[in-house]
CSV table of C-alpha atoms in Angstrom, one decimal:
chain,number,residue,atom,x,y,z
A,1,MET,CA,70.7,-45.2,-51.4
A,2,LYS,CA,71.8,-42.2,-49.4
A,3,LYS,CA,69.6,-40.8,-46.5
A,4,VAL,CA,69.3,-37.0,-46.7
A,5,LEU,CA,68.5,-34.8,-43.8
A,6,LEU,CA,67.3,-31.2,-44.6
A,7,ALA,CA,68.2,-28.4,-42.2
A,8,ILE,CA,67.1,-25.4,-44.2
A,9,GLY,CA,64.8,-23.7,-41.6
A,10,ASP,CA,61.9,-23.0,-43.9
A,11,ALA,CA,59.2,-25.6,-44.9
A,12,THR,CA,58.7,-24.1,-48.4
A,13,TYR,CA,62.4,-24.0,-49.3
A,14,SER,CA,62.8,-27.6,-47.9
A,15,LYS,CA,59.8,-28.8,-50.0
A,16,ILE,CA,61.5,-27.7,-53.2
A,17,LEU,CA,64.7,-29.5,-52.4
A,18,ARG,CA,62.7,-32.5,-51.3
A,19,ASN,CA,60.8,-32.6,-54.5
A,20,HIS,CA,63.9,-32.4,-56.6
A,21,LEU,CA,65.7,-35.1,-54.6
A,22,SER,CA,62.7,-37.3,-54.6
A,23,MET,CA,62.8,-37.4,-58.4
A,24,HIS,CA,66.0,-39.5,-57.9
A,25,GLU,CA,64.6,-42.1,-55.6
A,26,ASP,CA,67.2,-44.7,-56.6
A,27,ASP,CA,69.9,-42.4,-55.2
A,28,PHE,CA,68.3,-40.5,-52.3
A,29,GLU,CA,65.9,-41.1,-49.5
A,30,VAL,CA,64.8,-37.8,-48.0
A,31,ILE,CA,64.1,-38.1,-44.3
A,32,ASP,CA,60.5,-37.0,-43.4
A,33,SER,CA,61.6,-35.0,-40.4
A,34,GLU,CA,63.2,-31.6,-41.0
A,35,VAL,CA,65.4,-29.4,-38.8
A,36,MET,CA,63.7,-26.1,-38.3
A,37,HIS,CA,66.2,-24.6,-35.8
A,38,HIS,CA,69.9,-24.8,-35.1
A,39,ARG,CA,69.3,-25.9,-31.5
A,40,TYR,CA,67.8,-29.2,-32.7
A,41,LEU,CA,70.4,-30.1,-35.2
A,42,ASP,CA,72.6,-32.3,-33.1
A,43,GLU,CA,69.6,-34.3,-31.8
A,44,PHE,CA,68.4,-35.0,-35.4
A,45,ILE,CA,71.8,-36.1,-36.6
A,46,ILE,CA,72.1,-38.6,-33.7
A,47,GLU,CA,68.6,-39.9,-34.2
A,48,GLU,CA,68.4,-40.1,-38.0
A,49,GLN,CA,72.0,-40.9,-38.8
A,50,PRO,CA,71.9,-39.3,-42.3
A,51,ASP,CA,74.4,-39.9,-45.0
A,52,ILE,CA,74.0,-36.3,-46.3
A,53,LEU,CA,73.1,-33.2,-44.3
A,54,ILE,CA,72.0,-30.1,-46.2
A,55,LEU,CA,72.4,-26.9,-44.2
A,56,HIS,CA,71.5,-23.3,-45.0
A,57,ASP,CA,73.8,-20.6,-43.7
A,58,TYR,CA,71.3,-17.8,-43.1
A,59,TYR,CA,67.8,-19.3,-43.2
A,60,LEU,CA,68.2,-21.8,-40.4
A,61,PRO,CA,67.4,-19.8,-37.3
A,62,ASN,CA,69.9,-19.9,-34.4
A,63,ASP,CA,70.4,-18.3,-31.0
A,64,PHE,CA,74.1,-17.3,-31.2
A,65,GLU,CA,75.9,-14.0,-31.6
A,66,SER,CA,78.4,-15.4,-34.0
A,67,SER,CA,76.8,-17.7,-36.5
A,68,ASP,CA,80.2,-18.2,-38.3
A,69,ARG,CA,81.8,-19.5,-35.2
A,70,GLU,CA,78.8,-21.7,-34.4
A,71,TRP,CA,78.8,-23.3,-37.9
A,72,ILE,CA,82.5,-24.1,-37.5
A,73,GLU,CA,81.9,-25.7,-34.1
A,74,THR,CA,78.9,-27.6,-35.5
A,75,VAL,CA,81.0,-29.0,-38.4
A,76,TYR,CA,83.8,-29.9,-36.0
A,77,ARG,CA,81.4,-31.8,-33.7
A,78,ILE,CA,80.0,-33.7,-36.8
A,79,ARG,CA,83.5,-34.6,-37.9
A,80,GLU,CA,84.6,-35.7,-34.4
A,81,GLN,CA,81.5,-37.9,-33.9
A,82,PHE,CA,81.0,-39.3,-37.4
A,83,ASN,CA,84.3,-38.6,-39.2
A,84,ASP,CA,83.2,-38.5,-42.9
A,85,LYS,CA,80.2,-40.7,-42.6
A,86,VAL,CA,78.0,-37.6,-42.7
A,87,ARG,CA,78.5,-35.6,-45.9
A,88,VAL,CA,77.8,-31.9,-45.1
A,89,VAL,CA,76.3,-29.8,-47.9
A,90,PHE,CA,76.4,-26.0,-47.2
A,91,LEU,CA,74.1,-23.5,-49.0
A,92,CYS,CA,74.9,-19.8,-48.6
A,93,GLU,CA,75.3,-16.5,-50.3
A,94,ARG,CA,78.9,-15.5,-49.8
A,95,GLU,CA,81.8,-14.4,-51.9
A,96,ASN,CA,84.4,-16.9,-53.0
A,97,THR,CA,87.0,-15.0,-51.1
A,98,ASP,CA,85.2,-15.2,-47.7
A,99,PRO,CA,87.6,-16.8,-45.2
A,100,PHE,CA,84.7,-18.6,-43.6
A,101,LEU,CA,84.3,-20.8,-46.6
A,102,THR,CA,88.0,-21.6,-46.4
A,103,ASN,CA,87.4,-22.7,-42.8
A,104,LEU,CA,84.6,-25.0,-44.0
A,105,VAL,CA,86.8,-26.6,-46.5
A,106,ALA,CA,89.5,-27.1,-43.9
A,107,TYR,CA,86.9,-29.2,-41.9
A,108,HIS,CA,86.3,-31.3,-45.0
A,109,VAL,CA,83.1,-29.7,-46.2
A,110,LEU,CA,83.4,-30.4,-49.9
A,111,ASP,CA,80.0,-29.4,-51.1
A,112,ILE,CA,79.5,-25.6,-50.9
A,113,PHE,CA,77.0,-23.7,-53.0
A,114,ASN,CA,77.5,-20.0,-52.4
A,115,LYS,CA,75.4,-18.3,-55.0
A,116,ASN,CA,71.8,-17.1,-54.7
A,117,SER,CA,71.1,-18.8,-58.1
A,118,ILE,CA,71.5,-22.5,-57.4
A,119,ASP,CA,71.3,-25.0,-60.2
A,120,LEU,CA,69.5,-27.8,-58.4
A,121,ASP,CA,70.0,-30.3,-61.1
A,122,ALA,CA,73.8,-29.7,-61.0
A,123,MET,CA,73.8,-29.9,-57.2
A,124,ILE,CA,72.0,-33.2,-57.3
A,125,ASN,CA,74.4,-34.6,-59.9
A,126,GLN,CA,77.3,-33.6,-57.7
A,127,LEU,CA,75.8,-35.3,-54.7
A,128,LYS,CA,75.4,-38.6,-56.6
A,129,ASN,CA,79.2,-38.7,-56.9
A,130,GLU,CA,81.8,-38.9,-54.3
A,131,PRO,CA,82.8,-35.5,-52.7
A,132,LEU,CA,85.8,-34.0,-54.4
A,133,PHE,CA,88.2,-31.2,-53.4
A,134,SER,CA,88.0,-29.8,-56.9
A,135,ASN,CA,84.4,-28.8,-56.2
A,136,VAL,CA,85.6,-26.3,-53.5
A,137,SER,CA,89.2,-25.5,-54.5
A,138,ARG,CA,88.1,-22.1,-55.6
A,139,PHE,CA,87.5,-21.1,-52.0
A,140,MET,CA,91.1,-21.9,-51.0
A,141,ASN,CA,92.7,-19.1,-53.1
A,142,THR,CA,96.5,-19.2,-52.5
A,143,ALA,CA,98.5,-21.0,-49.8
A,144,ALA,CA,99.6,-17.6,-48.4
A,145,GLU,CA,96.0,-16.5,-48.0
A,146,VAL,CA,95.0,-19.8,-46.4
A,147,ALA,CA,97.8,-19.5,-43.8
A,148,LYS,CA,96.3,-16.2,-42.7
A,149,VAL,CA,92.8,-17.7,-42.1
A,150,ASP,CA,91.9,-17.9,-38.4
A,151,ILE,CA,90.1,-21.2,-37.8
A,152,PRO,CA,88.5,-20.7,-34.5
A,153,ALA,CA,88.9,-23.3,-31.8
A,154,PRO,CA,85.5,-25.0,-31.0
A,155,ALA,CA,84.7,-23.4,-27.7
A,156,VAL,CA,81.9,-25.7,-26.8
A,157,LEU,CA,84.1,-28.7,-27.2
A,158,GLU,CA,86.7,-27.1,-24.9
A,159,LYS,CA,84.0,-26.8,-22.2
A,160,GLN,CA,83.2,-30.5,-22.7
A,161,THR,CA,86.8,-31.5,-22.0
A,162,ASP,CA,86.3,-30.5,-18.4
A,163,GLN,CA,83.4,-32.9,-18.0
A,164,ASP,CA,84.8,-36.4,-18.2
A,165,ASP,CA,81.4,-38.0,-18.0
A,166,VAL,CA,80.2,-36.3,-21.1
A,167,VAL,CA,83.1,-36.2,-23.6
A,168,ASP,CA,83.1,-39.9,-24.4
A,169,THR,CA,79.5,-40.7,-24.2
A,170,GLU,CA,77.3,-37.9,-25.5
A,171,PRO,CA,79.4,-35.0,-26.8
A,172,LEU,CA,76.6,-33.7,-29.1
A,173,GLU,CA,73.7,-33.6,-26.7
A,174,GLU,CA,75.6,-31.5,-24.2
A,175,VAL,CA,75.5,-28.4,-26.5
A,176,GLU,CA,71.8,-28.5,-27.4
A,177,GLN,CA,70.9,-25.8,-24.9
A,178,PRO,CA,72.6,-22.4,-25.5
A,179,PRO,CA,73.3,-19.9,-22.7
A,180,PRO,CA,70.0,-18.4,-21.5
A,181,GLN,CA,71.1,-14.8,-21.8
A,182,LYS,CA,72.1,-15.2,-25.5
A,183,LEU,CA,68.9,-17.0,-26.3
A,184,LYS,CA,66.8,-14.1,-25.0
A,185,LYS,CA,68.9,-11.5,-26.7
A,186,GLU,CA,68.9,-13.2,-30.1
A,187,LYS,CA,65.2,-13.9,-30.1
A,188,ARG,CA,64.5,-10.1,-29.9
A,189,GLU,CA,67.1,-9.3,-32.6
A,190,LYS,CA,66.2,-12.1,-35.1
A,191,PRO,CA,62.5,-12.8,-35.3
A,192,GLU,CA,61.9,-15.9,-37.3
A,193,LYS,CA,58.9,-14.7,-39.3
A,194,PRO,CA,60.7,-12.1,-41.5
A,195,ILE,CA,63.4,-14.6,-42.2
A,196,GLN,CA,61.0,-17.1,-43.6
A,197,LYS,CA,59.4,-14.4,-45.7
A,198,GLN,CA,62.8,-13.7,-47.3
A,199,VAL,CA,63.4,-17.4,-47.8
A,200,ILE,CA,60.4,-17.7,-50.0
A,201,LYS,CA,61.2,-14.7,-52.1
A,202,ARG,CA,64.9,-15.6,-52.8
A,203,ASN,CA,64.4,-19.3,-53.3
A,204,TYR,CA,61.5,-19.0,-55.8
A,205,GLN,CA,63.3,-16.3,-57.7
A,206,ILE,CA,66.0,-18.8,-58.4
A,207,GLN,CA,63.4,-21.3,-59.7
A,208,LEU,CA,61.3,-19.0,-61.7
A,209,SER,CA,63.9,-16.9,-63.5
A,210,GLU,CA,66.8,-19.3,-64.1
A,211,GLN,CA,65.1,-21.9,-66.3
A,212,ILE,CA,65.7,-21.9,-70.0
A,213,GLU,CA,63.4,-23.3,-72.7
A,214,LYS,CA,64.0,-23.9,-76.4
A,215,VAL,CA,61.4,-22.4,-78.7
A,216,VAL,CA,61.9,-23.1,-82.4
A,217,GLY,CA,65.4,-24.2,-81.5
A,218,ILE,CA,66.3,-20.9,-79.8
A,219,PRO,CA,66.9,-20.7,-76.0
A,220,VAL,CA,64.3,-18.5,-74.3
A,221,GLU,CA,64.6,-17.7,-70.6
A,222,ARG,CA,61.4,-18.3,-68.7
A,223,LYS,CA,59.6,-15.1,-67.8
A,224,THR,CA,57.1,-14.3,-65.0
A,225,VAL,CA,55.3,-11.0,-66.0
A,226,LEU,CA,53.3,-9.0,-63.5
A,227,VAL,CA,50.7,-6.6,-65.0
A,228,ILE,CA,49.3,-3.8,-62.8
A,229,SER,CA,47.3,-0.6,-63.0
A,230,PRO,CA,47.2,2.3,-60.5
A,231,PHE,CA,43.5,2.7,-61.1
A,232,ALA,CA,40.7,0.2,-61.9
A,233,ARG,CA,39.5,-0.2,-65.5
A,234,SER,CA,42.7,1.1,-67.0
A,235,GLY,CA,43.1,-1.9,-69.2
A,236,SER,CA,45.5,-4.3,-67.5
A,237,THR,CA,43.3,-7.3,-68.4
A,238,PHE,CA,43.0,-6.1,-72.0
A,239,PHE,CA,46.7,-5.6,-72.2
A,240,SER,CA,47.4,-9.0,-70.6
A,241,HIS,CA,45.0,-10.8,-73.0
A,242,ILE,CA,46.5,-9.4,-76.2
A,243,VAL,CA,50.1,-9.9,-75.0
A,244,SER,CA,49.3,-13.5,-74.1
A,245,ARG,CA,47.7,-14.1,-77.5
A,246,GLN,CA,50.6,-12.4,-79.4
A,247,LEU,CA,53.1,-14.6,-77.7
A,248,ALA,CA,51.1,-17.7,-78.4
A,249,MET,CA,50.8,-16.7,-82.1
A,250,LEU,CA,54.6,-16.8,-82.2
A,251,GLY,CA,54.7,-20.3,-80.8
A,252,VAL,CA,55.7,-19.3,-77.3
A,253,SER,CA,54.0,-21.3,-74.6
A,254,THR,CA,52.0,-18.8,-72.5
A,255,THR,CA,49.9,-18.9,-69.4
A,256,TYR,CA,47.5,-16.1,-68.4
A,257,MET,CA,46.6,-15.9,-64.7
A,258,GLU,CA,43.5,-14.0,-63.8
A,259,ASN,CA,43.3,-11.9,-60.5
A,260,PRO,CA,41.6,-14.4,-58.1
A,261,PHE,CA,40.6,-11.5,-55.7
A,262,GLN,CA,38.3,-9.8,-58.2
A,263,PRO,CA,35.0,-11.0,-59.9
A,264,SER,CA,35.6,-13.4,-62.8
A,265,TYR,CA,35.8,-11.9,-66.2
A,266,THR,CA,37.9,-14.0,-68.6
A,267,TRP,CA,35.7,-17.2,-68.4
A,268,ASP,CA,32.7,-15.3,-69.8
A,269,ARG,CA,34.9,-13.2,-72.1
A,270,PHE,CA,36.0,-16.3,-74.0
A,271,ASN,CA,32.7,-18.2,-74.0
A,272,GLY,CA,33.6,-20.4,-71.2
A,273,HIS,CA,30.0,-21.2,-70.4
A,274,ASN,CA,29.8,-23.1,-73.7
A,275,LEU,CA,33.3,-24.3,-74.1
A,276,LYS,CA,34.2,-25.3,-70.6
A,277,PRO,CA,31.0,-25.5,-68.5
A,278,ASN,CA,32.5,-27.9,-65.9
A,279,TYR,CA,35.8,-26.0,-65.7
A,280,ARG,CA,37.4,-25.5,-62.3
A,281,SER,CA,40.5,-23.5,-62.0
A,282,LYS,CA,43.7,-24.4,-60.1
A,283,TYR,CA,42.8,-21.6,-57.7
A,284,PHE,CA,39.8,-23.8,-56.7
A,285,GLN,CA,41.9,-26.9,-56.1
A,286,GLN,CA,44.6,-24.9,-54.2
A,287,ILE,CA,42.0,-23.7,-51.8
A,288,THR,CA,39.7,-26.7,-51.4
A,289,GLU,CA,42.3,-29.5,-52.0
A,290,TYR,CA,39.3,-31.2,-53.7
A,291,GLU,CA,40.0,-34.0,-56.2
A,292,LEU,CA,38.4,-33.0,-59.4
A,293,ASP,CA,36.6,-35.7,-61.4
A,294,SER,CA,37.2,-36.3,-65.1
A,295,GLU,CA,34.6,-33.7,-66.2
A,296,GLN,CA,35.9,-30.9,-64.0
A,297,VAL,CA,39.1,-30.1,-65.9
A,298,GLU,CA,41.8,-28.0,-64.4
A,299,ASP,CA,43.4,-26.8,-67.7
A,300,TRP,CA,41.8,-24.7,-70.4
A,301,ILE,CA,43.9,-23.9,-73.5
A,302,PHE,CA,42.1,-21.4,-75.7
A,303,ARG,CA,43.7,-20.2,-78.9
A,304,ASP,CA,47.1,-21.6,-77.7
A,305,VAL,CA,46.9,-19.7,-74.4
A,306,ASN,CA,46.7,-21.6,-71.2
A,307,LEU,CA,44.0,-19.8,-69.2
A,308,LEU,CA,44.0,-19.9,-65.4
A,309,VAL,CA,40.8,-18.1,-64.6
A,310,LYS,CA,37.8,-18.5,-62.4
A,311,ASN,CA,34.5,-20.1,-63.3
A,312,PRO,CA,31.9,-17.7,-61.8
A,313,ALA,CA,29.3,-20.5,-61.5
A,314,ALA,CA,31.5,-22.3,-59.0
A,315,GLU,CA,34.1,-19.8,-57.9
A,316,LYS,CA,33.6,-16.5,-56.2
A,317,GLU,CA,36.4,-14.0,-55.3
A,318,TYR,CA,39.0,-15.6,-53.2
A,319,ASP,CA,40.1,-14.2,-49.8
A,320,GLU,CA,43.8,-13.3,-49.6
A,321,GLN,CA,43.8,-14.8,-46.2
A,322,TYR,CA,43.4,-18.2,-47.7
A,323,PHE,CA,45.0,-17.7,-51.0
A,324,GLY,CA,48.4,-16.1,-50.8
A,325,PHE,CA,52.0,-16.0,-52.1
A,326,ASP,CA,52.7,-19.7,-51.4
A,327,ASN,CA,49.7,-20.7,-53.5
A,328,TYR,CA,50.8,-18.6,-56.4
A,329,ILE,CA,54.4,-19.9,-56.2
A,330,LYS,CA,53.2,-23.6,-56.2
A,331,MET,CA,51.4,-23.0,-59.5
A,332,LEU,CA,54.3,-21.0,-61.0
A,333,PHE,CA,56.7,-23.6,-60.0
A,334,ALA,CA,54.6,-26.4,-61.5
A,335,SER,CA,54.0,-24.5,-64.7
A,336,THR,CA,55.7,-25.5,-68.0
A,337,ALA,CA,54.9,-22.2,-69.8
A,338,THR,CA,57.7,-20.2,-71.1
A,339,VAL,CA,55.9,-16.9,-70.2
A,340,THR,CA,53.4,-16.6,-67.4
A,341,ILE,CA,51.4,-13.4,-67.2
A,342,ILE,CA,49.9,-12.5,-63.9
A,343,ASP,CA,47.1,-9.9,-64.1
A,344,ALA,CA,47.0,-8.1,-60.8
A,345,GLY,CA,45.3,-4.9,-62.0
A,346,ALA,CA,44.5,-2.3,-59.4
A,347,ASP,CA,45.2,-4.9,-56.6
A,348,TRP,CA,48.9,-4.3,-57.1
A,349,ALA,CA,49.3,-3.0,-53.5
A,350,LYS,CA,48.1,-6.3,-51.9
A,351,PRO,CA,50.9,-8.0,-50.0
A,352,VAL,CA,50.7,-11.1,-52.3
A,353,TYR,CA,51.4,-9.0,-55.4
A,354,ARG,CA,54.1,-7.0,-53.6
A,355,GLU,CA,55.8,-10.3,-53.0
A,356,LEU,CA,55.3,-11.4,-56.5
A,357,PHE,CA,56.9,-8.2,-57.7
A,358,SER,CA,60.2,-9.6,-56.2
A,359,VAL,CA,60.1,-12.7,-58.3
A,360,ALA,CA,58.7,-11.2,-61.5
A,361,SER,CA,61.1,-10.7,-64.4
A,362,HIS,CA,59.1,-7.8,-65.8
A,363,VAL,CA,56.4,-5.5,-64.5
A,364,PHE,CA,54.1,-3.6,-66.8
A,365,CYS,CA,52.1,-0.7,-65.4
A,366,VAL,CA,49.1,0.2,-67.6
A,367,VAL,CA,47.7,3.7,-67.4
A,368,GLU,CA,45.1,5.7,-69.4
A,369,PRO,CA,45.4,9.2,-70.9
A,370,ASP,CA,44.0,10.9,-67.8
A,371,LEU,CA,46.3,13.7,-66.8
A,372,SER,CA,44.8,14.3,-63.3
A,373,ASN,CA,45.3,10.6,-62.4
A,374,LEU,CA,48.7,10.4,-63.9
A,375,GLN,CA,49.9,13.4,-61.9
A,376,ASN,CA,48.9,11.7,-58.7
A,377,VAL,CA,50.1,8.2,-59.5
A,378,PHE,CA,53.6,8.5,-57.9
A,379,ASP,CA,52.9,10.8,-54.9
A,380,GLU,CA,55.7,10.2,-52.5
A,381,ASN,CA,53.7,11.8,-49.7
A,382,ASP,CA,50.9,9.1,-50.0
A,383,LEU,CA,51.9,5.8,-48.4
A,384,GLN,CA,50.4,3.5,-51.1
A,385,LYS,CA,51.5,5.7,-54.0
A,386,SER,CA,55.0,5.9,-52.5
A,387,LEU,CA,55.1,2.1,-52.8
A,388,LEU,CA,54.3,2.4,-56.5
A,389,PHE,CA,57.0,5.1,-56.7
A,390,GLU,CA,59.4,2.6,-55.2
A,391,MET,CA,58.4,0.0,-57.8
A,392,ALA,CA,58.9,2.5,-60.6
A,393,ASN,CA,62.6,2.9,-59.7
A,394,ASP,CA,63.2,-0.8,-60.4
A,395,GLU,CA,64.6,-1.5,-63.9
A,396,LYS,CA,62.0,-4.3,-64.4
A,397,PHE,CA,59.2,-1.7,-64.2
A,398,HIS,CA,57.8,-0.5,-67.6
A,399,LEU,CA,55.0,2.0,-68.3
A,400,ILE,CA,52.3,1.2,-70.8
A,401,GLY,CA,49.9,3.7,-72.2
A,402,ASN,CA,46.5,2.3,-73.1
A,403,ARG,CA,43.9,4.0,-75.3
A,404,PHE,CA,46.5,6.6,-76.5
A,405,SER,CA,46.0,7.9,-80.0
A,406,ASN,CA,48.8,9.4,-82.0
A,407,GLY,CA,46.9,12.6,-82.6
A,408,PHE,CA,45.4,14.6,-79.8
A,409,ASP,CA,47.4,12.7,-77.1
A,410,LYS,CA,50.8,14.0,-78.2
A,411,GLU,CA,50.7,16.9,-75.8
A,412,LEU,CA,49.3,14.7,-73.1
A,413,ILE,CA,52.1,12.2,-73.5
A,414,GLU,CA,54.7,15.0,-73.0
A,415,LEU,CA,52.9,16.2,-69.9
A,416,ALA,CA,52.7,12.6,-68.6
A,417,ASN,CA,56.4,12.0,-69.1
A,418,GLN,CA,57.1,15.2,-67.1
A,419,ALA,CA,54.7,14.3,-64.4
A,420,LEU,CA,55.9,10.7,-64.0
A,421,ASP,CA,59.6,11.3,-64.8
A,422,LEU,CA,59.3,8.0,-66.6
A,423,ASP,CA,59.2,7.1,-70.3
A,424,PHE,CA,56.5,5.0,-71.8
A,425,THR,CA,57.6,1.7,-73.2
A,426,THR,CA,54.8,1.7,-75.8
A,427,PHE,CA,51.2,2.9,-76.4
A,428,ILE,CA,48.2,0.8,-77.1
A,429,PRO,CA,45.9,2.6,-79.5
A,430,GLU,CA,42.2,3.1,-78.9
A,431,PHE,CA,40.4,0.4,-80.8
A,432,SER,CA,36.9,0.8,-82.2
A,433,SER,CA,34.3,0.0,-79.5
A,434,GLN,CA,32.4,-1.9,-82.2
A,435,ASP,CA,35.5,-4.1,-82.9
A,436,VAL,CA,36.0,-4.8,-79.2
A,437,PHE,CA,32.4,-5.6,-78.8
A,438,MET,CA,32.4,-8.0,-81.8
A,439,SER,CA,35.5,-9.8,-80.5
A,440,GLN,CA,33.7,-10.3,-77.1
A,441,THR,CA,30.6,-11.5,-78.9
A,442,LYS,CA,32.6,-14.1,-80.8
A,443,GLY,CA,34.6,-15.0,-77.7
A,444,GLU,CA,38.0,-14.4,-79.4
A,445,PHE,CA,41.1,-12.3,-78.8
A,446,LEU,CA,41.2,-8.9,-80.6
A,447,ASN,CA,44.5,-10.1,-82.1
A,448,ASP,CA,42.5,-12.6,-84.2
A,449,SER,CA,40.7,-9.8,-86.0
A,450,ARG,CA,42.4,-9.2,-89.3
A,451,LYS,CA,41.5,-5.6,-89.1
A,452,ASN,CA,43.4,-5.0,-85.9
A,453,ARG,CA,46.1,-7.5,-86.0
A,454,GLU,CA,48.7,-5.3,-87.6
A,455,SER,CA,48.2,-2.4,-85.2
A,456,ILE,CA,48.4,-4.7,-82.2
A,457,GLU,CA,51.6,-6.3,-83.5
A,458,LYS,CA,53.2,-2.8,-84.0
A,459,ALA,CA,52.1,-1.6,-80.5
A,460,LEU,CA,53.4,-4.8,-78.8
A,461,ALA,CA,56.7,-4.9,-80.6
A,462,PRO,CA,58.6,-3.1,-77.8
A,463,VAL,CA,57.0,-5.4,-75.2
A,464,LEU,CA,58.1,-8.5,-77.2
A,465,GLU,CA,61.6,-7.0,-77.4
A,466,LEU,CA,61.8,-7.2,-73.6
A,467,LEU,CA,60.4,-10.7,-73.3
A,468,LEU,CA,62.0,-12.5,-76.2
A,469,PRO,CA,65.6,-12.8,-77.4
A,470,LYS,CA,66.7,-10.9,-80.5
A,471,GLU,CA,67.5,-14.2,-82.4
A,472,PHE,CA,64.0,-15.5,-81.9
A,473,ARG,CA,62.3,-12.3,-83.0
A,474,LYS,CA,64.6,-12.0,-86.0
A,475,LYS,CA,63.7,-15.6,-87.0
A,476,GLN,CA,60.0,-14.9,-86.6
A,477,LYS,CA,60.1,-11.7,-88.6
A,478,GLY,CA,61.8,-13.4,-91.5
A,479,SER,CA,59.5,-16.4,-91.5
A,480,GLY,CA,56.4,-14.6,-92.7
A,481,LEU,CA,52.9,-15.7,-92.3
A,482,MET,CA,53.5,-19.4,-93.2
A,483,GLY,CA,56.3,-19.6,-90.7
A,484,ARG,CA,54.1,-18.2,-87.9
A,485,LEU,CA,51.4,-20.7,-88.8
A,486,MET,CA,53.9,-23.6,-88.6
A,487,ASN,CA,55.1,-22.4,-85.3
A,488,LYS,CA,51.8,-23.2,-83.7
A,489,LYS,CA,52.7,-26.9,-84.0
A,490,ILE,CA,56.1,-26.5,-82.4
A,491,LYS,CA,56.4,-27.7,-78.9
A,492,ILE,CA,58.7,-26.3,-76.2
A,493,VAL,CA,61.7,-28.5,-75.3
A,494,THR,CA,63.4,-28.1,-72.0
A,495,ASN,CA,67.1,-27.4,-72.3
A,496,GLU,CA,69.0,-30.3,-70.7
A,497,ASN,CA,72.3,-28.4,-70.5
């Protein structure tokens, strides 16, 4: 078994690596202590004597002007002290042609992962085997290019050669304390908090967007969908509900996540007081860390949709101070759903949803046919609305018109397109208030109404085109009603490739 020391610099990032490595307990033992700053690295290596050291280029804070040079000096010290007993794994975001990576290979770093999308399973399989030059040969390019690479002399070690009492005894401990002036300067230029914030975004984006599932034998990339509205009561929840149900009817595993910062709605909407009177959401457990008994279930699957909603009898609106991005990410990371729909509604400007925007694969903005509101949605002179304008410039952003009829709204649609300078992805028609009320009374999705099913399918077709691959939609379209009914029994299988 190989002892692994994590030197990532962020507890959340480290936890993900730790969880994956811990799944292979016969091969790896992850050391409980973690290195959270470069200045403590040497001390941890000496004390813990790891077999594998996993470093992150950017996220591990340091106090030096030239991080490239410091990394080379660090690897040099490790090689001098331990030879190849410590296997160095280097995570970064650099081009294959970066000379720095060639330098690392020259110091026998044979495990370099330089993409922002890291396949953790592939990485772990590589670490189970002996280090191979073939894993990093792509960084060496040609012999002529390698000859031009300037491998810097380890300056710290040169200083140690003048101190005879230090070189042979404790060469690593001598370099723990950097020059005071550099330390003060770098602390002002590189505050740690923003770095950690970036760690969370980038790392979880890898995990949430790169996983592939097989549905009805067809690979489907996992999707994290954020639904927002510039104004309250514009229909983001209604849209989220019918999209969730439509996906589930096609056999796609779907989770709907209610906005935890607003009063509960969905639990009552789907007759939760009768169906799940003892239900407690994962929001509840995230906040309280309370062990639920057998009657207080965490999961509620209704009409093939996994509902993550609040029980108003036991859960009030949560405070963003105590329930934030990390909590959302833990639930998303643990989810097995192919599509997860996060209903943010008019709370889109909250920091937690601004961060979730960065990891979402698609963002749907739901608006009503109110021209006065539409003309003021993307006001660049208003701070909050300018943030929405910034969102709208992202290719993942899609505009949804709710309660738009094909008749009197035609002129309004043209005016809205001009005002927003953004085309609508689709329009959800205005359904009969009586039909909506009856679906609420019965505690069912509007999709389950035969009267409205066809119009909902037609309205959501452009949305499904964005979320599902063409091969899957083509197969579903050709399968007919019987095929769709059969699909309800098909389970999602994780792609092992």
